[in-house]
Short mmCIF file of C-alpha atoms and ligand atoms in Angstrom, two decimals:
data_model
loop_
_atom_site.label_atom_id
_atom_site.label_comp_id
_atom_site.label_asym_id
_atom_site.label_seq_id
_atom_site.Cartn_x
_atom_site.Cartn_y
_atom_site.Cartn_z
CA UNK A 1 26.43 -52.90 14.52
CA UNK A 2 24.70 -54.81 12.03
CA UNK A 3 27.31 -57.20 10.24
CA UNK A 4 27.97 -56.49 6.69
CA UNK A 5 24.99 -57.19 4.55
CA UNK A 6 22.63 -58.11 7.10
CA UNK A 7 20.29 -55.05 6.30
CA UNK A 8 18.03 -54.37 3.33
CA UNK A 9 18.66 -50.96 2.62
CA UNK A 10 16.65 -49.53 -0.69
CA UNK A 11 17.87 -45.85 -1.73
CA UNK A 12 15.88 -44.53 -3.83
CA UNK A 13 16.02 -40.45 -5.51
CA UNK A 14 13.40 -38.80 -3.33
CA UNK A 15 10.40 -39.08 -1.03
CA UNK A 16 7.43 -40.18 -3.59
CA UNK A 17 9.53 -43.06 -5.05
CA UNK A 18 10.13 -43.84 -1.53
CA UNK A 19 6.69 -43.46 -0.83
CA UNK A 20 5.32 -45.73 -4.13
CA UNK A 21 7.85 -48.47 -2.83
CA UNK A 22 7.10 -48.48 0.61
CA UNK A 23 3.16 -47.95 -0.31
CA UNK A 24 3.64 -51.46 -2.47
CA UNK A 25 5.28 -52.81 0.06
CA UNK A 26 1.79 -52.56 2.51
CA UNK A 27 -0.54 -53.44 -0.08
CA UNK A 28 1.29 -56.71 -0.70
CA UNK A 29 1.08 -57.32 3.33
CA UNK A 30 -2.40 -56.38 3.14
CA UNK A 31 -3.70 -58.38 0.56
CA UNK A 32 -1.44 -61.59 1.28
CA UNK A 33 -0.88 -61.76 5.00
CA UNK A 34 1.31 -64.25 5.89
CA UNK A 35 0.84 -67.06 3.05
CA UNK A 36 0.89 -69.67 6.33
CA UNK A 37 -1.33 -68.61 7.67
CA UNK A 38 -4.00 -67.02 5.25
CA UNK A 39 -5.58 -70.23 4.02
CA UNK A 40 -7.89 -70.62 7.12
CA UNK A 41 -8.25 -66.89 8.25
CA UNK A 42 -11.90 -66.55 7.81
CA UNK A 43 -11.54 -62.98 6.04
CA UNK A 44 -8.92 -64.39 3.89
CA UNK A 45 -6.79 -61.05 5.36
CA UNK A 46 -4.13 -60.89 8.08
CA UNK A 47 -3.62 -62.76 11.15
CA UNK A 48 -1.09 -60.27 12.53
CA UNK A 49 -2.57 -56.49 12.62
CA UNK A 50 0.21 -54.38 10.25
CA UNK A 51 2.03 -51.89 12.63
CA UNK A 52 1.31 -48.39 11.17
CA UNK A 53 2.68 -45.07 12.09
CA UNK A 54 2.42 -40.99 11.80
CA UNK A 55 4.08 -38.10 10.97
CA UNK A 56 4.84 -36.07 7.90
CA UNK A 57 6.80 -39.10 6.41
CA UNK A 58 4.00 -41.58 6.18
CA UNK A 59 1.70 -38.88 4.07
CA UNK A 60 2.88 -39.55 0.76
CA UNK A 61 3.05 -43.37 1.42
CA UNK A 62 -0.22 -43.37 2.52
CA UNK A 63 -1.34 -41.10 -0.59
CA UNK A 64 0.43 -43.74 -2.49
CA UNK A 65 -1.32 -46.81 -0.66
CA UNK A 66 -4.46 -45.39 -1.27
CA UNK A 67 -4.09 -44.93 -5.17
CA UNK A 68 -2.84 -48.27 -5.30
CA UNK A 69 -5.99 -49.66 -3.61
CA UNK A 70 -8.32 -47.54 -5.94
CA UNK A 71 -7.20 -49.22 -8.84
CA UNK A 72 -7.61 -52.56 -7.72
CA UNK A 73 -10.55 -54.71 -9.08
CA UNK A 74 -13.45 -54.34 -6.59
CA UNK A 75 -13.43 -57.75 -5.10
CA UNK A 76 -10.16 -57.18 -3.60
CA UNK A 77 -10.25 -53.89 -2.30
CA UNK A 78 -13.29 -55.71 -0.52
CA UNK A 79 -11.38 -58.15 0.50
CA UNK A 80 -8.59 -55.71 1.61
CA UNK A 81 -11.10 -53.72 3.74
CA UNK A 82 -12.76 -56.72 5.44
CA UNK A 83 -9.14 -58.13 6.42
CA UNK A 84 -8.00 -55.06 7.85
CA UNK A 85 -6.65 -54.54 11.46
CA UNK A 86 -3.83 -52.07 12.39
CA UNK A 87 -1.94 -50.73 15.64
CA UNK A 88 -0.14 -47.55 15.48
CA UNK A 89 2.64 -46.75 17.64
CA UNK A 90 1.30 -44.12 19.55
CA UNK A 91 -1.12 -41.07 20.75
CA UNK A 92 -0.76 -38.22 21.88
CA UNK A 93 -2.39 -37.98 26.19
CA UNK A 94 -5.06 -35.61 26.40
CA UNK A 95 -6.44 -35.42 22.48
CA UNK A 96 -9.45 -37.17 21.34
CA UNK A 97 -10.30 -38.64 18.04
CA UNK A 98 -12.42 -35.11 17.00
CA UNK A 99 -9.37 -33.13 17.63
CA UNK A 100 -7.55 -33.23 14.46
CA UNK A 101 -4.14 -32.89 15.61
CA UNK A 102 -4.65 -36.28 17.38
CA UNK A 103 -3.40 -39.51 15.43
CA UNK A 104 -6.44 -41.00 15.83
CA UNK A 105 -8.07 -37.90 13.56
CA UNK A 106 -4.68 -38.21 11.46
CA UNK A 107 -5.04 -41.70 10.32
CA UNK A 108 -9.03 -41.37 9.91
CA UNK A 109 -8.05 -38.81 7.52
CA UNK A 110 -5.03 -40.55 5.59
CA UNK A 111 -6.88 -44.18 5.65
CA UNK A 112 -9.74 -44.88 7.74
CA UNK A 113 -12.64 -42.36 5.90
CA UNK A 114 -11.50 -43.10 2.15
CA UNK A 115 -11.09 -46.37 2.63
CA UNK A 116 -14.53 -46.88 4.64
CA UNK A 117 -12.99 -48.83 7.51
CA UNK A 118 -14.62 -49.33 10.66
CA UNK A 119 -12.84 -47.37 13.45
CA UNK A 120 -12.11 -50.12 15.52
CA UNK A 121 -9.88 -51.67 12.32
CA UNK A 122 -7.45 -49.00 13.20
CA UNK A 123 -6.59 -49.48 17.04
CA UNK A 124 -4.59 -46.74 18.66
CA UNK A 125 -4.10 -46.18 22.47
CA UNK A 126 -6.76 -43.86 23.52
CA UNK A 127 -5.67 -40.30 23.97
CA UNK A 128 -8.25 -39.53 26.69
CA UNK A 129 -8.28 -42.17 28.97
CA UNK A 130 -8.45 -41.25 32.51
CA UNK A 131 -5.27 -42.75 33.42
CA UNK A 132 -2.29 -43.07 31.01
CA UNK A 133 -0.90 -45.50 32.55
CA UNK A 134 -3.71 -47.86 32.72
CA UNK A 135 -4.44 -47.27 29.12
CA UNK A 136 -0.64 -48.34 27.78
CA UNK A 137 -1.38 -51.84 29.43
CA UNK A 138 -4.45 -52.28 27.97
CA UNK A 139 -3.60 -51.51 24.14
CA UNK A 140 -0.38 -53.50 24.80
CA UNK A 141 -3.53 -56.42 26.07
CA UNK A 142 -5.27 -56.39 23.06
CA UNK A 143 -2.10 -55.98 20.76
CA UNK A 144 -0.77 -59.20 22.32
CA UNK A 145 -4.36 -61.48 21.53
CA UNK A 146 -4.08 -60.13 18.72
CA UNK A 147 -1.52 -62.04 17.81
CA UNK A 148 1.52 -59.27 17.88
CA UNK A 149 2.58 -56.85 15.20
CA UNK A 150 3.43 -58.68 11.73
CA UNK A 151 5.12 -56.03 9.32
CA UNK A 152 5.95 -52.91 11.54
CA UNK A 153 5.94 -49.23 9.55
CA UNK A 154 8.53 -47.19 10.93
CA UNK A 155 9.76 -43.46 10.87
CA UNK A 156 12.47 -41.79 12.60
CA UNK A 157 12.42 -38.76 14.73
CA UNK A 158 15.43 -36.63 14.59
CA UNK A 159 16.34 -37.19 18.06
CA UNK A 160 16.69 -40.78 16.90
CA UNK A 161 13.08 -41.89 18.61
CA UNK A 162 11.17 -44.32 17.12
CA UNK A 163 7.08 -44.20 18.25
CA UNK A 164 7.77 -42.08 20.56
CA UNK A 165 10.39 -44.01 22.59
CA UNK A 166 12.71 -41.27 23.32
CA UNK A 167 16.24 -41.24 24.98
CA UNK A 168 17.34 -43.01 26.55
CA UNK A 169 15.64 -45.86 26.22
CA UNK A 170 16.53 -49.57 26.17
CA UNK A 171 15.56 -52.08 24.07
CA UNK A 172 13.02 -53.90 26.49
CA UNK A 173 10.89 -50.45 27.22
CA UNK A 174 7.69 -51.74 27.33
CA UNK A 175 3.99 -49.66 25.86
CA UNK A 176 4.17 -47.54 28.48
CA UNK A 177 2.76 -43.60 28.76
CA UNK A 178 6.05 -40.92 28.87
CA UNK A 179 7.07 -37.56 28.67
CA UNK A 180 8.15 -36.32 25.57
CA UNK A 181 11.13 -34.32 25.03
CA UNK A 182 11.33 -30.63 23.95
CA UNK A 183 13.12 -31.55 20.81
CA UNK A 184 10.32 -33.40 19.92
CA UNK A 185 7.54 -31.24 20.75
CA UNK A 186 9.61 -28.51 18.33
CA UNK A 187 9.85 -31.03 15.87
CA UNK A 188 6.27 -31.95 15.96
CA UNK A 189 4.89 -27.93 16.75
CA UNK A 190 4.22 -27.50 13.04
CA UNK A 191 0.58 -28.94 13.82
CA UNK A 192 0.28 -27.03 16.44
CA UNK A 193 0.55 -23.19 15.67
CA UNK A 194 4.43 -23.58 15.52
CA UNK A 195 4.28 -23.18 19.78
CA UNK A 196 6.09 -26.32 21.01
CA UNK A 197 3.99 -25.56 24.25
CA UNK A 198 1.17 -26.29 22.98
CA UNK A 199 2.75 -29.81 22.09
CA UNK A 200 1.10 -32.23 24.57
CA UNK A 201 4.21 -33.18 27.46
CA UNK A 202 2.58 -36.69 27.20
CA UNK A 203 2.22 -39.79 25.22
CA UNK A 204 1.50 -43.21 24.89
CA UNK A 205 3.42 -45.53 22.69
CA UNK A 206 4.37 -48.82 22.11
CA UNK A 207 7.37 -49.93 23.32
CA UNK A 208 10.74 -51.59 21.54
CA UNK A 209 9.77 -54.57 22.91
CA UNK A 210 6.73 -54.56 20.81
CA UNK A 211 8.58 -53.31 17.88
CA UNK A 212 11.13 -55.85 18.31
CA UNK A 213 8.30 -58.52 18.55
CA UNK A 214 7.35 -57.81 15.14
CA UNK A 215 7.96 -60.11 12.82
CA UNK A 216 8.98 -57.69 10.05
CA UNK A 217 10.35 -53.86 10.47
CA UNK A 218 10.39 -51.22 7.74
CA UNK A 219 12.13 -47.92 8.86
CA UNK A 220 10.90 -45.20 6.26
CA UNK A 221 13.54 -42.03 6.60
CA UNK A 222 13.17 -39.17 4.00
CA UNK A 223 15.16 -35.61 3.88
CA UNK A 224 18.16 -34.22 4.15
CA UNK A 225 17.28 -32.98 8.06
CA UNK A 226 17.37 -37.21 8.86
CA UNK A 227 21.28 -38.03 7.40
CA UNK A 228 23.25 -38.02 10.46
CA UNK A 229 20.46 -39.53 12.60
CA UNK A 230 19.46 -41.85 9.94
CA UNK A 231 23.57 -43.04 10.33
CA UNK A 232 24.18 -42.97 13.85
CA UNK A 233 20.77 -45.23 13.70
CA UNK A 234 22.39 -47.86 11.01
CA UNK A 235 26.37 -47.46 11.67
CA UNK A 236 27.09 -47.04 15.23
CA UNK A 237 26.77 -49.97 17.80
CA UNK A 238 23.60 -49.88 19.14
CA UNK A 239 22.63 -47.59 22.56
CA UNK A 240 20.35 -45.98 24.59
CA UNK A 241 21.33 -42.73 23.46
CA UNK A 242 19.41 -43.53 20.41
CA UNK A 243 16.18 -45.57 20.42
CA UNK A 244 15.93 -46.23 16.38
CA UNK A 245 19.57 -48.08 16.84
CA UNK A 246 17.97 -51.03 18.53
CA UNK A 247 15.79 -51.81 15.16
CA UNK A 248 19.93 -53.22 13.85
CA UNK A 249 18.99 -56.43 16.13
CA UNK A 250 16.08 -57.37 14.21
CA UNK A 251 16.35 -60.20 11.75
CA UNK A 252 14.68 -58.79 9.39
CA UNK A 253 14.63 -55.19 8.72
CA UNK A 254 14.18 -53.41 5.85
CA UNK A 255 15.09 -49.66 5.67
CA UNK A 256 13.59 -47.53 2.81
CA UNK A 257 15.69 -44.07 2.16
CA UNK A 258 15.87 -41.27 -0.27
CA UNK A 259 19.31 -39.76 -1.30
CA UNK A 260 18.85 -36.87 0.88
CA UNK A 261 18.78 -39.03 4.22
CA UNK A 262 20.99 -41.89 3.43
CA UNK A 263 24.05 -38.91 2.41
CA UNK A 264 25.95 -39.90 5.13
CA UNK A 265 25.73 -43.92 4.79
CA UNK A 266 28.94 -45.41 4.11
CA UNK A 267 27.74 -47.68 1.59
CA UNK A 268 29.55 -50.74 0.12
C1 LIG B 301 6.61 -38.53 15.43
C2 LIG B 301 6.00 -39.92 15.69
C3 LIG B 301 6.87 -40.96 15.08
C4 LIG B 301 7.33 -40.44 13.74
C5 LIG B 301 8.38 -39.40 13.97
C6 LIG B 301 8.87 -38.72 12.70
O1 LIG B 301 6.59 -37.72 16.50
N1 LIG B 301 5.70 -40.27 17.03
O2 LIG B 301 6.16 -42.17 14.99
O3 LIG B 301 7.89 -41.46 13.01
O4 LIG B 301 7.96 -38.51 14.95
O5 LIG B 301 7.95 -37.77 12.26
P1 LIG B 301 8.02 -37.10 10.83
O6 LIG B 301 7.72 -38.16 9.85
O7 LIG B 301 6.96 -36.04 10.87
O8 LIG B 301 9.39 -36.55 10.66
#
């Protein structure tokens, strides 16, 4: 368990003020980088891609992001565009970028079109590559030269899986292609007719070793549905049993809530 006050845990009412926090949050990582390091990057952007994620959580925030990017003065959201490089967690096996349940389509929607980046700015494992397997190493290849995740986004899935690391898993799984479970291809059927069947059975994601790697972690939980996995995640000693409780070894993890989710917190 994380010792008392080791985490950063910000509560806020609902899901858009998490969303405007968490969507700050990025832009400030986007437009600063790692001070460090920023003085000689030739785009004046990041050194470490940002670790970005999917799901219905991360609409809002990145409905936020993108509002807070309109309104700033054009030279920045220039220089915003021309530093970006992201790495989600993971794809779905056997959807290409023109199917628009994949997360490839997903985050050309949410970022890539209104923002006019190039699609190689947002990296994701390929969804129909010939062989899985071989895929996973290479996007964990090019993650690793370049440079490693530096601020990780993070949501939960209610089987306590974070990218789609389900259980059990250990805190060294590597980016690796998997099978995913049949709670979360009900969870995640909504985009898909409502017929968890029609849920692809396979995935590629990074692993928590990458996760781990990153130099910063924000877990983004909203809704009610989220409490008691959003606890055993925080407040039990981490396991297996559920992936998202590794994140408590991180040094520096920040978790962003609404009311909803953290109700069953025991809070100082
Ligand atoms: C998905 C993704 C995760 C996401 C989680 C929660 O399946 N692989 O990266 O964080 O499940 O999804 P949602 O935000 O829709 O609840």
């Amino acid at each position: 368990m994380l010792p008392p006050g080791a985490l950063d845990l910000q509560i806020l009412p609902d899901a858009s003020a998490v969303a405007r926090l968490v969507a700050d949050r990025l832009l400030r990582e986007l437009l600063q980088g790692r001070p460090e390091l920023t003085a000689d990057a030739p785009s004046g952007g990041l050194r470490q891609p940002l670790g970005l994620a999917t799901g219905r959580t991360m609409e809002p925030v990145y409905a936020a992001l993108l509002q807070l990017v309109q309104r700033l003065p054009a030279a920045e959201r220039q220089r915003l565009r021309a530093g970006w490089l992201s790495f989600n967690l993971d794809e779905y096996v056997g959807l290409g970028p023109d199917d628009p349940r994949s997360f490839r389509a997903f985050m050309t929607a949410a970022l890539g079109q209104p923002l006019g980046l190039e699609p190689g700015q947002l990296q994701l494992p390929g969804g129909l590559a010939p062989d899985p397997a071989v895929e996973a190493r290479r996007y964990a290849e090019a993650l690793a030269r370049a440079g490693g995740i530096g601020l990780q986004l993070l949501g939960l899935g209610l089987n306590g899986h974070v990218g789609f690391n389900e259980p059990p898993c250990g805190p060294e799984a590597p980016c690796r292609a998997l099978m995913l479970s049949a709670s979360t291809r009900c969870q995640n059927a909504a985009a898909f007719g409502g017929d968890p069947q029609a849920v692809p059975a396979m995935a590629i994601s990074l692993g928590l070793a990458e996760i781990l790697a990153a130099r910063q972690l924000l877990l983004v939980v909203t809704g009610a549905a989220k409490a008691t996995i959003l606890r055993r995640c925080l407040q039990e000693p981490p396991c297996a049993a559920v992936p998202g409780s590794w994140l408590q070894r991180h040094p520096q993890l920040t978790v962003v809530a609404d009311a909803a989710a953290a109700a069953e917190l025991a809070l100082p």
